[in-house]
PDB file of N, CA, C and O in Angstrom:
ATOM      1  N   MET A  16    -100.102  41.107  83.876  1.00  0.00           N
ATOM      2  CA  MET A  16    -100.159  42.193  84.983  1.00  0.00           C
ATOM      3  C   MET A  16    -101.497  42.300  85.577  1.00  0.00           C
ATOM      4  O   MET A  16    -101.681  42.419  86.726  1.00  0.00           O
ATOM      5  N   ALA A  17    -102.490  42.361  84.709  1.00  0.00           N
ATOM      6  CA  ALA A  17    -103.864  42.383  85.252  1.00  0.00           C
ATOM      7  C   ALA A  17    -104.214  41.220  86.040  1.00  0.00           C
ATOM      8  O   ALA A  17    -105.040  41.315  86.965  1.00  0.00           O
ATOM      9  N   THR A  18    -103.671  40.046  85.639  1.00  0.00           N
ATOM     10  CA  THR A  18    -104.025  38.772  86.246  1.00  0.00           C
ATOM     11  C   THR A  18    -103.478  38.817  87.778  1.00  0.00           C
ATOM     12  O   THR A  18    -104.024  38.457  88.717  1.00  0.00           O
ATOM     13  N   ALA A  19    -102.234  39.359  87.899  1.00  0.00           N
ATOM     14  CA  ALA A  19    -101.593  39.385  89.197  1.00  0.00           C
ATOM     15  C   ALA A  19    -102.369  40.403  90.171  1.00  0.00           C
ATOM     16  O   ALA A  19    -102.598  40.118  91.270  1.00  0.00           O
ATOM     17  N   GLY A  20    -102.843  41.520  89.568  1.00  0.00           N
ATOM     18  CA  GLY A  20    -103.611  42.432  90.290  1.00  0.00           C
ATOM     19  C   GLY A  20    -104.928  41.933  90.760  1.00  0.00           C
ATOM     20  O   GLY A  20    -105.409  42.150  91.947  1.00  0.00           O
ATOM     21  N   LEU A  21    -105.637  41.101  89.960  1.00  0.00           N
ATOM     22  CA  LEU A  21    -106.858  40.563  90.096  1.00  0.00           C
ATOM     23  C   LEU A  21    -106.680  39.491  91.228  1.00  0.00           C
ATOM     24  O   LEU A  21    -107.548  39.299  92.040  1.00  0.00           O
ATOM     25  N   ARG A  22    -105.575  38.782  91.268  1.00  0.00           N
ATOM     26  CA  ARG A  22    -105.323  37.775  92.325  1.00  0.00           C
ATOM     27  C   ARG A  22    -104.964  38.417  93.635  1.00  0.00           C
ATOM     28  O   ARG A  22    -105.206  37.810  94.742  1.00  0.00           O
ATOM     29  N   LEU A  23    -104.268  39.493  93.649  1.00  0.00           N
ATOM     30  CA  LEU A  23    -103.906  40.177  94.903  1.00  0.00           C
ATOM     31  C   LEU A  23    -104.897  41.060  95.545  1.00  0.00           C
ATOM     32  O   LEU A  23    -104.897  41.300  96.766  1.00  0.00           O
ATOM     33  N   ALA A  24    -105.799  41.525  94.749  1.00  0.00           N
ATOM     34  CA  ALA A  24    -106.847  42.630  95.252  1.00  0.00           C
ATOM     35  C   ALA A  24    -107.646  42.121  96.321  1.00  0.00           C
ATOM     36  O   ALA A  24    -107.808  42.754  97.312  1.00  0.00           O
ATOM     37  N   PRO A  25    -108.203  40.905  96.345  1.00  0.00           N
ATOM     38  CA  PRO A  25    -109.068  40.427  97.476  1.00  0.00           C
ATOM     39  C   PRO A  25    -108.308  40.317  98.869  1.00  0.00           C
ATOM     40  O   PRO A  25    -108.770  40.835  99.909  1.00  0.00           O
ATOM     41  N   GLY A  26    -107.084  39.933  98.730  1.00  0.00           N
ATOM     42  CA  GLY A  26    -106.228  39.802  99.931  1.00  0.00           C
ATOM     43  C   GLY A  26    -105.856  41.148 100.449  1.00  0.00           C
ATOM     44  O   GLY A  26    -105.877  41.435 101.692  1.00  0.00           O
ATOM     45  N   MET A  27    -105.558  42.085  99.579  1.00  0.00           N
ATOM     46  CA  MET A  27    -105.249  43.475 100.030  1.00  0.00           C
ATOM     47  C   MET A  27    -106.449  44.101 100.651  1.00  0.00           C
ATOM     48  O   MET A  27    -106.285  44.839 101.636  1.00  0.00           O
ATOM     49  N   LEU A  28    -107.605  43.871 100.120  1.00  0.00           N
ATOM     50  CA  LEU A  28    -108.855  44.463 100.646  1.00  0.00           C
ATOM     51  C   LEU A  28    -109.136  43.871 102.066  1.00  0.00           C
ATOM     52  O   LEU A  28    -109.429  44.553 103.079  1.00  0.00           O
ATOM     53  N   MET A  29    -108.922  42.523 102.219  1.00  0.00           N
ATOM     54  CA  MET A  29    -109.175  41.918 103.449  1.00  0.00           C
ATOM     55  C   MET A  29    -108.084  42.402 104.546  1.00  0.00           C
ATOM     56  O   MET A  29    -108.345  42.553 105.675  1.00  0.00           O
ATOM     57  N   LEU A  30    -106.874  42.630 104.086  1.00  0.00           N
ATOM     58  CA  LEU A  30    -105.796  43.101 105.008  1.00  0.00           C
ATOM     59  C   LEU A  30    -106.179  44.536 105.377  1.00  0.00           C
ATOM     60  O   LEU A  30    -105.980  44.868 106.584  1.00  0.00           O
ATOM     61  N   PHE A  31    -106.801  45.369 104.536  1.00  0.00           N
ATOM     62  CA  PHE A  31    -107.137  46.762 104.941  1.00  0.00           C
ATOM     63  C   PHE A  31    -108.217  46.697 105.959  1.00  0.00           C
ATOM     64  O   PHE A  31    -108.190  47.468 106.923  1.00  0.00           O
ATOM     65  N   ALA A  32    -109.227  45.713 105.744  1.00  0.00           N
ATOM     66  CA  ALA A  32    -110.183  45.598 106.749  1.00  0.00           C
ATOM     67  C   ALA A  32    -109.722  45.030 108.032  1.00  0.00           C
ATOM     68  O   ALA A  32    -110.123  45.584 109.182  1.00  0.00           O
ATOM     69  N   LEU A  33    -108.790  44.216 108.068  1.00  0.00           N
ATOM     70  CA  LEU A  33    -108.202  43.700 109.330  1.00  0.00           C
ATOM     71  C   LEU A  33    -107.445  44.913 110.108  1.00  0.00           C
ATOM     72  O   LEU A  33    -107.543  45.060 111.245  1.00  0.00           O
ATOM     73  N   ARG A  34    -106.703  45.673 109.350  1.00  0.00           N
ATOM     74  CA  ARG A  34    -106.010  46.866 109.884  1.00  0.00           C
ATOM     75  C   ARG A  34    -107.025  47.845 110.534  1.00  0.00           C
ATOM     76  O   ARG A  34    -106.810  48.340 111.515  1.00  0.00           O
ATOM     77  N   ALA A  35    -108.180  48.022 109.762  1.00  0.00           N
ATOM     78  CA  ALA A  35    -109.131  48.878 110.291  1.00  0.00           C
ATOM     79  C   ALA A  35    -109.700  48.384 111.557  1.00  0.00           C
ATOM     80  O   ALA A  35    -109.919  49.049 112.565  1.00  0.00           O
ATOM     81  N   ALA A  36    -109.987  47.078 111.670  1.00  0.00           N
ATOM     82  CA  ALA A  36    -110.442  46.509 112.863  1.00  0.00           C
ATOM     83  C   ALA A  36    -109.495  46.525 114.042  1.00  0.00           C
ATOM     84  O   ALA A  36    -109.891  46.832 115.163  1.00  0.00           O
ATOM     85  N   LEU A  37    -108.244  46.261 113.818  1.00  0.00           N
ATOM     86  CA  LEU A  37    -107.257  46.354 114.858  1.00  0.00           C
ATOM     87  C   LEU A  37    -106.930  47.677 115.393  1.00  0.00           C
ATOM     88  O   LEU A  37    -106.540  47.879 116.554  1.00  0.00           O
ATOM     89  N   THR A  38    -107.089  48.664 114.488  1.00  0.00           N
ATOM     90  CA  THR A  38    -106.818  50.046 115.022  1.00  0.00           C
ATOM     91  C   THR A  38    -108.116  50.729 115.533  1.00  0.00           C
ATOM     92  O   THR A  38    -108.109  51.885 115.994  1.00  0.00           O
ATOM     93  N   GLY A  39    -109.296  49.967 115.503  1.00  0.00           N
ATOM     94  CA  GLY A  39    -110.426  50.552 116.233  1.00  0.00           C
ATOM     95  C   GLY A  39    -111.289  51.506 115.354  1.00  0.00           C
ATOM     96  O   GLY A  39    -112.007  52.417 115.901  1.00  0.00           O
ATOM     97  N   LEU A  40    -111.187  51.439 113.990  1.00  0.00           N
ATOM     98  CA  LEU A  40    -111.930  52.370 113.224  1.00  0.00           C
ATOM     99  C   LEU A  40    -113.408  52.056 113.243  1.00  0.00           C
ATOM    100  O   LEU A  40    -113.717  50.851 113.646  1.00  0.00           O
ATOM    101  N   ASP A  41    -114.218  52.960 112.687  1.00  0.00           N
ATOM    102  CA  ASP A  41    -115.616  52.656 112.620  1.00  0.00           C
ATOM    103  C   ASP A  41    -115.941  51.386 111.878  1.00  0.00           C
ATOM    104  O   ASP A  41    -115.092  51.064 110.948  1.00  0.00           O
ATOM    105  N   TRP A  42    -117.070  50.778 112.074  1.00  0.00           N
ATOM    106  CA  TRP A  42    -117.404  49.452 111.547  1.00  0.00           C
ATOM    107  C   TRP A  42    -117.612  49.615 110.028  1.00  0.00           C
ATOM    108  O   TRP A  42    -117.284  48.592 109.220  1.00  0.00           O
ATOM    109  N   ARG A  43    -117.911  50.771 109.394  1.00  0.00           N
ATOM    110  CA  ARG A  43    -117.950  50.982 108.050  1.00  0.00           C
ATOM    111  C   ARG A  43    -116.603  50.797 107.387  1.00  0.00           C
ATOM    112  O   ARG A  43    -116.517  50.320 106.204  1.00  0.00           O
ATOM    113  N   TRP A  44    -115.511  51.199 108.052  1.00  0.00           N
ATOM    114  CA  TRP A  44    -114.132  51.035 107.390  1.00  0.00           C
ATOM    115  C   TRP A  44    -113.755  49.574 107.349  1.00  0.00           C
ATOM    116  O   TRP A  44    -112.853  49.181 106.642  1.00  0.00           O
ATOM    117  N   ILE A  45    -114.471  48.723 108.133  1.00  0.00           N
ATOM    118  CA  ILE A  45    -114.210  47.227 108.136  1.00  0.00           C
ATOM    119  C   ILE A  45    -115.164  46.682 107.037  1.00  0.00           C
ATOM    120  O   ILE A  45    -114.656  45.713 106.353  1.00  0.00           O
ATOM    121  N   ALA A  46    -116.389  46.948 107.095  1.00  0.00           N
ATOM    122  CA  ALA A  46    -117.323  46.315 106.243  1.00  0.00           C
ATOM    123  C   ALA A  46    -117.084  46.660 104.707  1.00  0.00           C
ATOM    124  O   ALA A  46    -117.276  45.656 103.907  1.00  0.00           O
ATOM    125  N   VAL A  47    -116.861  47.796 104.344  1.00  0.00           N
ATOM    126  CA  VAL A  47    -116.670  48.173 102.893  1.00  0.00           C
ATOM    127  C   VAL A  47    -115.607  47.390 102.200  1.00  0.00           C
ATOM    128  O   VAL A  47    -115.882  46.816 101.080  1.00  0.00           O
ATOM    129  N   PRO A  48    -114.372  47.327 102.702  1.00  0.00           N
ATOM    130  CA  PRO A  48    -113.410  46.422 102.105  1.00  0.00           C
ATOM    131  C   PRO A  48    -113.724  44.970 101.967  1.00  0.00           C
ATOM    132  O   PRO A  48    -113.436  44.235 101.091  1.00  0.00           O
ATOM    133  N   LEU A  49    -114.363  44.445 103.038  1.00  0.00           N
ATOM    134  CA  LEU A  49    -114.794  43.083 103.058  1.00  0.00           C
ATOM    135  C   LEU A  49    -115.918  42.812 102.017  1.00  0.00           C
ATOM    136  O   LEU A  49    -115.848  41.814 101.233  1.00  0.00           O
ATOM    137  N   ILE A  50    -116.842  43.809 101.885  1.00  0.00           N
ATOM    138  CA  ILE A  50    -117.910  43.590 100.891  1.00  0.00           C
ATOM    139  C   ILE A  50    -117.328  43.727  99.455  1.00  0.00           C
ATOM    140  O   ILE A  50    -117.664  43.056  98.533  1.00  0.00           O
ATOM    141  N   ALA A  51    -116.350  44.595  99.377  1.00  0.00           N
ATOM    142  CA  ALA A  51    -115.753  44.865  98.004  1.00  0.00           C
ATOM    143  C   ALA A  51    -114.844  43.704  97.610  1.00  0.00           C
ATOM    144  O   ALA A  51    -114.650  43.399  96.372  1.00  0.00           O
ATOM    145  N   SER A  52    -114.322  42.944  98.543  1.00  0.00           N
ATOM    146  CA  SER A  52    -113.478  41.791  98.237  1.00  0.00           C
ATOM    147  C   SER A  52    -114.154  40.678  97.574  1.00  0.00           C
ATOM    148  O   SER A  52    -113.562  39.832  96.849  1.00  0.00           O
ATOM    149  N   LEU A  53    -115.462  40.423  97.935  1.00  0.00           N
ATOM    150  CA  LEU A  53    -116.191  39.284  97.451  1.00  0.00           C
ATOM    151  C   LEU A  53    -116.320  39.333  95.962  1.00  0.00           C
ATOM    152  O   LEU A  53    -115.970  38.324  95.265  1.00  0.00           O
ATOM    153  N   PRO A  54    -116.840  40.325  95.258  1.00  0.00           N
ATOM    154  CA  PRO A  54    -116.987  40.317  93.813  1.00  0.00           C
ATOM    155  C   PRO A  54    -115.634  40.218  93.129  1.00  0.00           C
ATOM    156  O   PRO A  54    -115.570  39.509  92.122  1.00  0.00           O
ATOM    157  N   VAL A  55    -114.621  40.848  93.629  1.00  0.00           N
ATOM    158  CA  VAL A  55    -113.278  40.709  93.043  1.00  0.00           C
ATOM    159  C   VAL A  55    -112.814  39.238  93.149  1.00  0.00           C
ATOM    160  O   VAL A  55    -112.222  38.751  92.167  1.00  0.00           O
ATOM    161  N   HIS A  56    -113.062  38.693  94.274  1.00  0.00           N
ATOM    162  CA  HIS A  56    -112.566  37.250  94.445  1.00  0.00           C
ATOM    163  C   HIS A  56    -113.346  36.301  93.504  1.00  0.00           C
ATOM    164  O   HIS A  56    -112.797  35.406  92.899  1.00  0.00           O
ATOM    165  N   LEU A  57    -114.677  36.530  93.360  1.00  0.00           N
ATOM    166  CA  LEU A  57    -115.520  35.791  92.488  1.00  0.00           C
ATOM    167  C   LEU A  57    -115.093  35.867  91.066  1.00  0.00           C
ATOM    168  O   LEU A  57    -115.076  35.061  90.192  1.00  0.00           O
ATOM    169  N   LEU A  58    -114.673  37.158  90.647  1.00  0.00           N
ATOM    170  CA  LEU A  58    -114.196  37.392  89.271  1.00  0.00           C
ATOM    171  C   LEU A  58    -113.056  36.744  89.054  1.00  0.00           C
ATOM    172  O   LEU A  58    -112.705  36.148  88.004  1.00  0.00           O
ATOM    173  N   ASP A  59    -112.128  36.663  89.989  1.00  0.00           N
ATOM    174  CA  ASP A  59    -110.820  35.885  89.912  1.00  0.00           C
ATOM    175  C   ASP A  59    -111.064  34.403  89.697  1.00  0.00           C
ATOM    176  O   ASP A  59    -110.501  33.685  88.856  1.00  0.00           O
ATOM    177  N   LEU A  60    -111.980  33.999  90.521  1.00  0.00           N
ATOM    178  CA  LEU A  60    -112.382  32.505  90.464  1.00  0.00           C
ATOM    179  C   LEU A  60    -112.917  32.129  89.003  1.00  0.00           C
ATOM    180  O   LEU A  60    -112.624  31.123  88.475  1.00  0.00           O
ATOM    181  N   ALA A  61    -113.802  32.939  88.591  1.00  0.00           N
ATOM    182  CA  ALA A  61    -114.460  32.778  87.202  1.00  0.00           C
ATOM    183  C   ALA A  61    -113.341  32.749  86.067  1.00  0.00           C
ATOM    184  O   ALA A  61    -113.328  31.891  85.186  1.00  0.00           O
ATOM    185  N   ARG A  62    -112.512  33.663  86.255  1.00  0.00           N
ATOM    186  CA  ARG A  62    -111.383  33.941  85.239  1.00  0.00           C
ATOM    187  C   ARG A  62    -110.464  32.639  85.291  1.00  0.00           C
ATOM    188  O   ARG A  62    -110.068  32.104  84.292  1.00  0.00           O
ATOM    189  N   THR A  63    -110.219  32.088  86.482  1.00  0.00           N
ATOM    190  CA  THR A  63    -109.332  31.068  86.614  1.00  0.00           C
ATOM    191  C   THR A  63    -109.951  29.752  86.058  1.00  0.00           C
ATOM    192  O   THR A  63    -109.359  28.880  85.442  1.00  0.00           O
ATOM    193  N   ALA A  64    -111.306  29.589  86.326  1.00  0.00           N
ATOM    194  CA  ALA A  64    -112.034  28.495  85.909  1.00  0.00           C
ATOM    195  C   ALA A  64    -112.121  28.382  84.321  1.00  0.00           C
ATOM    196  O   ALA A  64    -112.172  27.286  83.848  1.00  0.00           O
ATOM    197  N   ARG A  65    -112.196  29.510  83.711  1.00  0.00           N
ATOM    198  CA  ARG A  65    -112.207  29.614  82.284  1.00  0.00           C
ATOM    199  C   ARG A  65    -110.926  29.199  81.559  1.00  0.00           C
ATOM    200  O   ARG A  65    -110.921  28.794  80.417  1.00  0.00           O
ATOM    201  N   GLY A  66    -109.858  29.343  82.352  1.00  0.00           N
ATOM    202  CA  GLY A  66    -108.605  28.829  81.752  1.00  0.00           C
ATOM    203  C   GLY A  66    -107.706  29.995  81.550  1.00  0.00           C
ATOM    204  O   GLY A  66    -106.748  30.279  81.106  1.00  0.00           O
TER     205      GLY A  66
END
């Protein structure tokens, strides 16, 4: 269950940023989810590489 959440989290964050951009929200609402998605994505990659 945790593995599935870790794999889905970066995409969900990027979709949230896309929605914020398309609805014209402030740039902070776009930047924060994009910045947050990077460490989660790297954590998923590291976990996948370990096996």
